[in-house]
Coordinates of C-alpha atoms and ligand atoms in Angstrom, one line a residue:
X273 CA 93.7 81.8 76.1
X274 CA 97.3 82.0 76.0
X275 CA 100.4 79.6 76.8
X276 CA 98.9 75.9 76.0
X277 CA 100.5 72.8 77.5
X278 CA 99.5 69.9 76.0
X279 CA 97.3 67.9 78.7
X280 CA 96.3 64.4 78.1
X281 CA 93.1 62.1 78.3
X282 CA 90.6 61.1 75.6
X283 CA 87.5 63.0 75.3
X284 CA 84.5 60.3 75.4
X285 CA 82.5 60.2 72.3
X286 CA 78.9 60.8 73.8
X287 CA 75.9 60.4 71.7
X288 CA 72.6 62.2 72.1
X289 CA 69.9 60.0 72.3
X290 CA 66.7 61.8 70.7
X291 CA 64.5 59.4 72.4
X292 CA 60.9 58.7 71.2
X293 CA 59.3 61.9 72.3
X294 CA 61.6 63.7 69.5
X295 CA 58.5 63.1 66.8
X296 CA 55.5 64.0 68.7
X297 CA 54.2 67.3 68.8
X298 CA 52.9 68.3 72.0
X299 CA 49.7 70.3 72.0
X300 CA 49.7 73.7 73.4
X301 CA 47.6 75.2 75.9
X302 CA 46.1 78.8 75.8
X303 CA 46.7 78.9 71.9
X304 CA 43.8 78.4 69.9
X305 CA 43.4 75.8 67.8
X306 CA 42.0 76.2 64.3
X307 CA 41.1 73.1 62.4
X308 CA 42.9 69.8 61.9
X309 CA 45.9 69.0 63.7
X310 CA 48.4 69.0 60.3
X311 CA 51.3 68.3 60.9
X312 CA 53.1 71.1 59.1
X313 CA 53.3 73.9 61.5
X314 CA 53.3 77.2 59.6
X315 CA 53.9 80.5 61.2
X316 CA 50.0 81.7 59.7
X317 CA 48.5 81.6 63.3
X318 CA 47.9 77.5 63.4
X319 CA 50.4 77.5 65.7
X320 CA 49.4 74.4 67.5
X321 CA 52.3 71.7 66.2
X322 CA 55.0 72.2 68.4
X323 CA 58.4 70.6 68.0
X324 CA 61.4 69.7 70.1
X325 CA 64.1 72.1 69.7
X326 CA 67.9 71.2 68.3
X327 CA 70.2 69.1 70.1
X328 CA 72.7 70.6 68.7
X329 CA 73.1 74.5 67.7
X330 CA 75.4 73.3 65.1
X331 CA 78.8 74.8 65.4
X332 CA 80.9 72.2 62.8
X333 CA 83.5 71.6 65.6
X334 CA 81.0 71.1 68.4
X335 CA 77.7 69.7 66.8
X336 CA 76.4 68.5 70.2
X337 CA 77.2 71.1 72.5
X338 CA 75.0 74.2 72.0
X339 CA 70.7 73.7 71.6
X340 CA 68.0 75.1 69.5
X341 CA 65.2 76.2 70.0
X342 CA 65.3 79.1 72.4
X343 CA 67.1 81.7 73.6
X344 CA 68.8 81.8 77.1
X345 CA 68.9 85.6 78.4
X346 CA 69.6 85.2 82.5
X347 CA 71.2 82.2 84.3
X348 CA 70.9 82.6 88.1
X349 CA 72.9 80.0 89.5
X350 CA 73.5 79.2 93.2
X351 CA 75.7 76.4 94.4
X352 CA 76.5 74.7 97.7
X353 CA 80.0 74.0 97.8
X354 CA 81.0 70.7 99.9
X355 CA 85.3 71.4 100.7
X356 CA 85.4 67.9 102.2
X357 CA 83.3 65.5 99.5
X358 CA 84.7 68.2 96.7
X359 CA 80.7 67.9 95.9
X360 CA 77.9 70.7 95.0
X361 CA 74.1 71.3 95.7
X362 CA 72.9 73.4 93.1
X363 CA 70.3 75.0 91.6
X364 CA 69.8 76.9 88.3
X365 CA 67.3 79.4 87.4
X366 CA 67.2 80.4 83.3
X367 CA 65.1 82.5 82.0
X368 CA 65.1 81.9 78.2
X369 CA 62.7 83.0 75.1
X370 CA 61.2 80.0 72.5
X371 CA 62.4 80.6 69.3
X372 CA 60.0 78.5 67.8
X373 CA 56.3 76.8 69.2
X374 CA 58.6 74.1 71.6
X375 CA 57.7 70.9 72.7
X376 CA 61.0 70.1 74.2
X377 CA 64.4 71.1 74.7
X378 CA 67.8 70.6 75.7
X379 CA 70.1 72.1 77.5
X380 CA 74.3 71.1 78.1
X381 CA 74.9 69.3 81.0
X382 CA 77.9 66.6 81.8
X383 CA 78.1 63.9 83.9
X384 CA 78.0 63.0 86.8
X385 CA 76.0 65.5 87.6
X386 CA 72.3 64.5 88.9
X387 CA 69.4 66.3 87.9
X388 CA 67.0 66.0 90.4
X389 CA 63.8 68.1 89.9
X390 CA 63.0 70.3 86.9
X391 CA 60.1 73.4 86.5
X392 CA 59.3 75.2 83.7
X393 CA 57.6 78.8 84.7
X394 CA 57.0 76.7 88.3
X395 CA 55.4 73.6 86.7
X396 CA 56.9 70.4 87.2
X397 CA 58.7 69.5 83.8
X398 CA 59.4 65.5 82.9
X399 CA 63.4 65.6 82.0
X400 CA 66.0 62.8 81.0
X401 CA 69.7 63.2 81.0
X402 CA 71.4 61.6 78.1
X403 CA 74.4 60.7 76.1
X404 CA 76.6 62.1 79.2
X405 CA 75.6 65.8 78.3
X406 CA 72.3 66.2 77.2
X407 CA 69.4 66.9 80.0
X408 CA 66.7 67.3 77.7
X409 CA 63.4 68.7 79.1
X410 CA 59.5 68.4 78.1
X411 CA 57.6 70.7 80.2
X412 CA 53.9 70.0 80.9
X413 CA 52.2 71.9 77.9
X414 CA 54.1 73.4 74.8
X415 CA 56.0 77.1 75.1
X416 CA 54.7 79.1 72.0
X417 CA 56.9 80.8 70.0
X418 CA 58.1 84.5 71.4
X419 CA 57.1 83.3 75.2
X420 CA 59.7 83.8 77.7
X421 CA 59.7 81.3 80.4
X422 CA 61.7 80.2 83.2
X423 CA 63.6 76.6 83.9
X424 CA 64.7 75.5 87.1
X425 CA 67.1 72.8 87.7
X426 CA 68.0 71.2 91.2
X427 CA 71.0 69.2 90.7
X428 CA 74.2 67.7 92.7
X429 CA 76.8 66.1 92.2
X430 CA 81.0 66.2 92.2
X431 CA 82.1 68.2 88.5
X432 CA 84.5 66.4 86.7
X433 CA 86.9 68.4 84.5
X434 CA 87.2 68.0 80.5
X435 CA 90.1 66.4 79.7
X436 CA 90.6 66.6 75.6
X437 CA 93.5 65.2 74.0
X438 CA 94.0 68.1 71.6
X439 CA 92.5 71.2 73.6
X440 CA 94.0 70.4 77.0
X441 CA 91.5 70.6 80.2
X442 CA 88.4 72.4 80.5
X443 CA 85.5 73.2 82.6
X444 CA 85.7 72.7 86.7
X445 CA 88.9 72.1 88.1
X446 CA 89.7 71.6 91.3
X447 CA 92.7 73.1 93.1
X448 CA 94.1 73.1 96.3
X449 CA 92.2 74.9 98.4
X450 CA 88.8 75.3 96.2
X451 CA 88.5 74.9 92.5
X452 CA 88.4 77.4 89.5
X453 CA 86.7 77.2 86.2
X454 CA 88.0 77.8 82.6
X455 CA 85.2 76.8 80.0
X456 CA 86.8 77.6 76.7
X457 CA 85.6 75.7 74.6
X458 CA 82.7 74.1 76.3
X459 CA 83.5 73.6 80.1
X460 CA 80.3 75.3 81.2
X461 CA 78.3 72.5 81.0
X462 CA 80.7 70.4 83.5
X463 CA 78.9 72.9 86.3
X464 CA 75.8 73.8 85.6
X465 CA 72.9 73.5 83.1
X466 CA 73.6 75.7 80.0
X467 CA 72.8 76.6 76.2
X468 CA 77.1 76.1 75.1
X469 CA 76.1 78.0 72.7
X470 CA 78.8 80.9 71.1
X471 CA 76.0 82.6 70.1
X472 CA 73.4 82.2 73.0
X473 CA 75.3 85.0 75.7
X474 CA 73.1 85.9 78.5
X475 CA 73.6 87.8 81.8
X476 CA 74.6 85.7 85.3
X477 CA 73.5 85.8 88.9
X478 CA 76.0 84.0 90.9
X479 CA 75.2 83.0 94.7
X480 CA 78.0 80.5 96.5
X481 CA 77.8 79.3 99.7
X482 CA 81.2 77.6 100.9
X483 CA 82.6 76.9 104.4
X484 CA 83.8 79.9 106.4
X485 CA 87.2 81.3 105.4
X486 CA 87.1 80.6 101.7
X487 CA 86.3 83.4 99.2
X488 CA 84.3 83.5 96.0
X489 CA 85.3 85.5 93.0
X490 CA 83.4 85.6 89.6
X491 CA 82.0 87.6 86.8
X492 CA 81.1 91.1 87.1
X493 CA 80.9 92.9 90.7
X494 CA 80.0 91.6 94.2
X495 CA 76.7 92.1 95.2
X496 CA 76.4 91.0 98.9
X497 CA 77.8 88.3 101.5
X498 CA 76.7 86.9 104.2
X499 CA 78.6 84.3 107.1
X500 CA 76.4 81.9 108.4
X501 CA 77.8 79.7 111.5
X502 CA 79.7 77.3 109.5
X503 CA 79.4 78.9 106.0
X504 CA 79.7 82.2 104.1
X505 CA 77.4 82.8 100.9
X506 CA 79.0 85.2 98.1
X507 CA 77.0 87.2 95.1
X508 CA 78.4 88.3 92.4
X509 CA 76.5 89.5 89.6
X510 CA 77.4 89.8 85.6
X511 CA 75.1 92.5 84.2
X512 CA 77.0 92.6 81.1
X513 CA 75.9 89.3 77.9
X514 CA 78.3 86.6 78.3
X515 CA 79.1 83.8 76.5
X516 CA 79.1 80.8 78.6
X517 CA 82.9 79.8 77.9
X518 CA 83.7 83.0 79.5
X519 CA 81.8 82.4 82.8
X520 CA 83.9 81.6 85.8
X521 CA 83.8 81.4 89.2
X522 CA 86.5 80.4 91.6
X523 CA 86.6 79.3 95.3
X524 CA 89.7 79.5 97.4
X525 CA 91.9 81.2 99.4
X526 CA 92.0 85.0 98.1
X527 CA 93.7 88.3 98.8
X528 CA 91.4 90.6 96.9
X529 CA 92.1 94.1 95.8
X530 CA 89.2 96.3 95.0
X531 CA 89.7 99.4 93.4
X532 CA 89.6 101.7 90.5
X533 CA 91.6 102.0 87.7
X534 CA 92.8 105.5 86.9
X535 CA 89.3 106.7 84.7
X536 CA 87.4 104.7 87.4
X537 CA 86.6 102.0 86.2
X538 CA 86.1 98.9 89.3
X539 CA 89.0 96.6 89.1
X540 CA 88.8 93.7 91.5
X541 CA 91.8 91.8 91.4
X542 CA 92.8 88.5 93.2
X543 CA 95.7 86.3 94.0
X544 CA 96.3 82.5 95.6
X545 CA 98.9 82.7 97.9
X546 CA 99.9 79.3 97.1
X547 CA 100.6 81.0 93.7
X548 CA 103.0 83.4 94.8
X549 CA 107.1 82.5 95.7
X550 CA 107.6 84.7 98.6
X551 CA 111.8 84.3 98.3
X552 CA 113.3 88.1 97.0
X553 CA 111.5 89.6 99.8
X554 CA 108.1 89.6 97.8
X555 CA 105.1 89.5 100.2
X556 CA 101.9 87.9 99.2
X557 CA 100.5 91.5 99.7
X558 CA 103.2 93.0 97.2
X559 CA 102.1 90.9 94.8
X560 CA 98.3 91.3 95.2
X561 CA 98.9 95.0 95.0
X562 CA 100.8 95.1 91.9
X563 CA 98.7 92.6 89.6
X564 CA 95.9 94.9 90.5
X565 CA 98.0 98.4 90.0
X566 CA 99.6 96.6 86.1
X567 CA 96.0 95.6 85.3
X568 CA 94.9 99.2 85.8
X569 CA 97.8 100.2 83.8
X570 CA 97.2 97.6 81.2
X571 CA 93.5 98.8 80.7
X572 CA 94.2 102.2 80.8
X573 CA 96.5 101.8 77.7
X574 CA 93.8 99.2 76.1
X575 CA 91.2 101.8 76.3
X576 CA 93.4 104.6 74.3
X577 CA 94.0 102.1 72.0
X578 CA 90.7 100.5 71.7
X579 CA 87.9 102.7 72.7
X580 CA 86.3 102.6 76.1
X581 CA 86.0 99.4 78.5
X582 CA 83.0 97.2 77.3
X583 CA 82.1 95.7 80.4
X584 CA 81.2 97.7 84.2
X585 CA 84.3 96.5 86.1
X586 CA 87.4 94.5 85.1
X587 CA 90.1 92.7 86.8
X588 CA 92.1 89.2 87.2
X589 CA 92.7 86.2 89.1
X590 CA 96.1 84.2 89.9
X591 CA 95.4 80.7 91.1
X592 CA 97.8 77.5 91.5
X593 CA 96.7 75.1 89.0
X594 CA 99.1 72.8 88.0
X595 CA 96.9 70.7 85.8
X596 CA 96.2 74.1 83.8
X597 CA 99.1 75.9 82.6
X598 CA 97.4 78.3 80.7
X599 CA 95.8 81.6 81.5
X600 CA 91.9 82.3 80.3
X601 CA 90.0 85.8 78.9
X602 CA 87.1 85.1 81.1
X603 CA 84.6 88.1 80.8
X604 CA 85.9 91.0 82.9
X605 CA 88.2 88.7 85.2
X606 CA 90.8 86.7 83.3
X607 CA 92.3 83.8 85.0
X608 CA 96.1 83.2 85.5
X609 CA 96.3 80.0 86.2
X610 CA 99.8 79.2 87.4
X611 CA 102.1 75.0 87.6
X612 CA 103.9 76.3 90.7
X613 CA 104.5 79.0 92.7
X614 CA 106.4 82.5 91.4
X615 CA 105.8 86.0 90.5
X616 CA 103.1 87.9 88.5
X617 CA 102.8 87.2 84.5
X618 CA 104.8 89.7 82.3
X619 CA 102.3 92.6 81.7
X620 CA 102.4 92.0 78.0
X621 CA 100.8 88.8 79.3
X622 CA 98.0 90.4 81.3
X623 CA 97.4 92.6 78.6
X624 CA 96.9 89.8 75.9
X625 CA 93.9 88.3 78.0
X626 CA 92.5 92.0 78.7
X627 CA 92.8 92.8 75.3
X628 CA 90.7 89.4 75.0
X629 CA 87.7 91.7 76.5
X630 CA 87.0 93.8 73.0
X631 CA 88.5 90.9 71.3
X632 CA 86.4 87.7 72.1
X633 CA 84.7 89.1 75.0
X634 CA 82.3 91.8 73.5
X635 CA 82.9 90.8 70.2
X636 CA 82.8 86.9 70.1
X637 CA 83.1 84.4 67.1
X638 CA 80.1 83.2 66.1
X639 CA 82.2 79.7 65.3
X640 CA 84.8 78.1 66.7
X641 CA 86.4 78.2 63.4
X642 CA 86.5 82.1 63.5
X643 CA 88.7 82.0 66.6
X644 CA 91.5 83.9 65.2
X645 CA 89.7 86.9 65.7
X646 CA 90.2 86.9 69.2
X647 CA 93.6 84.7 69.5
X648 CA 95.3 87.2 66.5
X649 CA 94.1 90.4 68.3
X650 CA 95.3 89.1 71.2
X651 CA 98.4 88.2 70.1
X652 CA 98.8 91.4 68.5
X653 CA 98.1 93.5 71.5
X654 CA 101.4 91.6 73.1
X655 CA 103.1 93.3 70.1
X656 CA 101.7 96.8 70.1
X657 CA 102.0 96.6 74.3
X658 CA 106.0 95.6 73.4
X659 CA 106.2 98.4 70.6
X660 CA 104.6 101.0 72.4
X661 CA 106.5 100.3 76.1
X662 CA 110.0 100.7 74.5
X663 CA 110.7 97.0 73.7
X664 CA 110.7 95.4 70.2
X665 CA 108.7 97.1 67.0
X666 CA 105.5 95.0 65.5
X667 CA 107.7 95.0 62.9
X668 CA 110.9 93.2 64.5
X669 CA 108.2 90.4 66.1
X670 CA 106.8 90.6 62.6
X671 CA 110.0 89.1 61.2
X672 CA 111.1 87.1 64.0
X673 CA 107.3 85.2 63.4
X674 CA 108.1 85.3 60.1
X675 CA 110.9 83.2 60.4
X676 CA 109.1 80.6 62.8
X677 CA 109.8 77.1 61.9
X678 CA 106.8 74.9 59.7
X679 CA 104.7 74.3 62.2
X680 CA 103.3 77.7 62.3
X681 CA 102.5 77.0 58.3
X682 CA 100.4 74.5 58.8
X683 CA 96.9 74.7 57.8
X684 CA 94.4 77.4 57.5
X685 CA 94.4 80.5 60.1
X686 CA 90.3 80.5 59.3
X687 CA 89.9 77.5 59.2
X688 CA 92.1 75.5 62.2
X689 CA 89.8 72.1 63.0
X690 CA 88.8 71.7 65.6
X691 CA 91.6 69.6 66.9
X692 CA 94.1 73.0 65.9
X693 CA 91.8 75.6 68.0
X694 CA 95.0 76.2 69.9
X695 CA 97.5 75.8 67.4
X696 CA 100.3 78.8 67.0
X697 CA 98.0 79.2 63.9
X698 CA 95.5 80.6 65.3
X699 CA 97.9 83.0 67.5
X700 CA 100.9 83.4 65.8
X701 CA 100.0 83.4 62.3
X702 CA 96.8 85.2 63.3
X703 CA 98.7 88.2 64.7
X704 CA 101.4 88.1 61.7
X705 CA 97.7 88.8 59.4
X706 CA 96.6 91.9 61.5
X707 CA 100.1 93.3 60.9
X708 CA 100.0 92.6 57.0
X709 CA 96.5 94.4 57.4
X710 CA 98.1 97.4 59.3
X711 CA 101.2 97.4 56.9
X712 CA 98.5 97.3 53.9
X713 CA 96.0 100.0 54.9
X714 CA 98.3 102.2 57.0
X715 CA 98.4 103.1 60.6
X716 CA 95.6 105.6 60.7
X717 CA 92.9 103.4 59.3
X718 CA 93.9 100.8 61.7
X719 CA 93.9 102.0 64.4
X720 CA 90.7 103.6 63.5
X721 CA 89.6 99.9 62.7
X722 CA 90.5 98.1 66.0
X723 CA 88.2 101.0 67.8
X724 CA 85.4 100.5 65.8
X725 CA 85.3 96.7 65.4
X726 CA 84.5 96.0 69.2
X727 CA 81.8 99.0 69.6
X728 CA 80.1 98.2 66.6
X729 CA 79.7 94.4 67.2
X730 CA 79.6 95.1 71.2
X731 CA 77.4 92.4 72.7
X732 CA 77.6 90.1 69.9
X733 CA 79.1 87.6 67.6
X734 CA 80.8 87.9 64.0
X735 CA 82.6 85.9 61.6
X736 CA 85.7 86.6 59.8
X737 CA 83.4 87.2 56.5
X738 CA 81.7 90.0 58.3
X739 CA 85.5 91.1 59.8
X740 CA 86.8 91.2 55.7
X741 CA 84.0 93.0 54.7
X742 CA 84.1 95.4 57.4
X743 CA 88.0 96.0 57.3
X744 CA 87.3 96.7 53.7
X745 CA 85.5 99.9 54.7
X746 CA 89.0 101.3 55.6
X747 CA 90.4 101.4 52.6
X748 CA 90.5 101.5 48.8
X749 CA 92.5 98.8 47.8
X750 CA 91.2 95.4 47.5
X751 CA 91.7 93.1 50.9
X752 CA 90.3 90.0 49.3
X753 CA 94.1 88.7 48.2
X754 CA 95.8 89.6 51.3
X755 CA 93.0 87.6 53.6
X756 CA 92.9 84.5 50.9
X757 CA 96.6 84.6 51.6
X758 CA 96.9 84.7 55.1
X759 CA 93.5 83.1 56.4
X760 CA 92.6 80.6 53.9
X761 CA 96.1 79.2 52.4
X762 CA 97.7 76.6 54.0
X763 CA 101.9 77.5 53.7
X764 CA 104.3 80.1 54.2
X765 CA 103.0 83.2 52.0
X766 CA 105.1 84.8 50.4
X767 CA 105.8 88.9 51.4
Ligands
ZN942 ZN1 94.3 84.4 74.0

């Protein structure tokens, strides 16, 4: 994420109601039973207790949002979208693994939405929706552990966007002409029913139907459409594991560019008109055309610097949003979202969400707390982009940050709170750490590091112990005071 307004409205404090069911067991079917029913399930082949899973898949900044229990590999939503009521008709289909012999579970999803009819692998499932974000689901006999099954939700209802007083607004936001979503840090849910999980990334299907002339971007790479008398229906699928704050769809009015960037990889680009100040003599078209060429350009330069592309196509989206104001690293498609109409973001700018794609994307925290990871390396890329296209030196932005007022000094880059996610902590500070690292262990090693970070944790999540420990392979002197320093000492440190 990058360029925060401050965006105002309380976030309601929503409770999860366990309900009664949380402390039965419910009996499994096609699992023998061996003995007495005891009520200490051990993994010794009594498998017969079964237990509801998490509530919560306890990130400390986010206890509720995230459940246990299983494992969500493929979400295969399809939506109805309704331009006049501003309402959907949806249904998702998860396929998902139990972790552990589950009676129940839970999965994110915020009011109002309705939940109308709920299967597990085709059975009808008994589900209650609670605490304004839980739908929590008991399926007609227990899943045992290591079964993958299959949950399908039919619900409807008009999305409503997060609006947190600290983190600024989240999830499914409406624009103009459509809407657009932007889920970091937990805005998923606001659209369909999901594991929020940082750690639980799975692969998408996306199928949206929505009244003739409006277009449908998303994840990953088309995969069909069809015009119906009154409608058209887009797919797009996401082949690549995703985190859910990272999934995004939008629905508006879009001039597209498909093409390839110059070592072929598919770059589908997109911009609102609505976005776009046409004074200067700059066409809508111009514009369209040259957010797709400079992301091309941008990637190109990312992959020398970074290793190849993680994902099979890349791109970017520029949408009016004025209750936004800040752009997004969605997986392969970032979002620009834009207060009023101008011209395209700087490309130091583009390149700080795509660099978000090996920093974030592939590589995610596996906390909230561990999101300097992706904000620093992000933030660092603007530099590097700067040094290495004739402006400023890392260095010279180095000391310029350096000389930042308090504000950036205050608290812990590692550890922010969760109300400081955002902060220029997390950014600033962040980036000012990853030069003090290059500065330390000389250029070669890191830019040896920053290539083999992303491809060894491709796919997956780490934490900025695992990021120490691995930094520490790339050189001999001891890293442990440099990161107490600059990660986990509130203050200005000292050079
Ligand atoms: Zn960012």
């Amino acid at each position: 994420m990058a360029g925060i307004n401050p965006r105002a409205r309380k976030v309601a404090a929503t409770v999860v109601t366990a309900g009664v069911l949380a402390s039965l067991a419910v009996a499994c079917t096609g699992v023998s039973h061996s003995g007495s029913d005891s009520a200490s399930a051990k993994p010794t082949g009594s498998t017969h207790d079964f237990t509801p899973g998490a509530a919560g898949s306890g990130d400390p900044y986010f206890p509720k949002m995230g459940n246990g229990g299983y494992d969500a590999e493929h979400y295969d939503l399809s939506l109805t979208y309704n331009a006049g009521t501003k309402a959907i008709n949806a249904t998702a289909k998860i396929r998902a693994n139990a972790l552990q012999d589950l009676s129940r579970f839970d999965l994110d999803l915020r009011d109002p939405l309705k939940v109308s009819k709920v299967t597990v692998d085709g059975r009808p499932a008994t589900y209650e929706q609670t605490g304004g974000q839980e739908l929590v689901i008991t399926p007609g006999s227990g899943l045992p552990k290591g079964r993958q099954f299959t949950v399908e939700i039919a619900y409807a209802g008009t999305p409503k966007p997060i609006k947190d007083k600290a983190l600024g607004v989240s999830g499914w936001i409406p624009r103009h002409d459509g809407v657009v979503t932007l889920s970091q840090p937990t805005g998923s849910a606001t659209w369909y029913p999901v594991n929020e999980s940082l750690r639980d990334k799975a692969t998408y299907d996306f199928t949206v139907t929505v009244p003739k002339g409006l277009k449908v971007l998303a994840n990953g790479q088309p995969a069909g459409e069809q015009t119906q008398s009154a409608t058209t229906t887009f797919r797009w699928t996401n082949p690549e594991p995703t985190a859910s704050e990272l999934v995004m769809i939008a629905i508006g009015h879009f001039e597209v560019r498909d093409t390839r960037t110059k070592s072929g990889l598919r770059n589908i680009t997109a911009v609102d008109p609505k976005a776009i100040a046409t004074t200067g003599g700059q066409t809508v078209a111009d514009a369209a055309n040259q957010l797709n060429r400079v992301t091309g350009d941008d990637i190109e330069w990312e992959q020398k610097l970074y290793g190849g592309f993680p994902f099979s196509s890349v791109g970017g989206i520029i949408v009016l949003a004025p209750s936004v104001g800040y752009a997004l690293e969605c997986q392969t498609r970032p979002v620009y979202a834009t207060g009023r109409a101008g011209g395209l973001p700087p490309a130091f700018m583009l390149a700080h969400e795509l660099g978000h794609q090996w920093f974030g994307d592939t590589v995610t925290p596996a906390r909230w707390s561990d999101i300097w990871l992706n904000e620093g390396f992000a933030t660092y890329t603007e530099w590097l982009y700067t040094e290495q296209h004739g402006g400023k030196t890392a260095q010279q932005m180095f000391d310029a940050a350096y000389r930042s007022p308090t504000t950036v000094w205050k608290g812990k880059v590692a550890k922010p709170g969760r109300d400081h996610l955002f902060d220029p902590l997390t950014y600033l500070r962040a980036g000012m750490t990853l030069h003090q690292l290059r500065r330390t262990i000389g250029d070669t090693a890191f830019f040896q590091l920053v290539k083999d970070w992303p491809k060894t944790e491709r796919n997956g999540n780490a934490t900025t112990a695992q990021f120490i420990a691995f930094a520490q392979h790339y050189t001999k002197k001891n890293l442990r005071p440099l990161f107490q320093k600059w990660l986990y000492t509130a203050g200005k440190p000292a050079l």
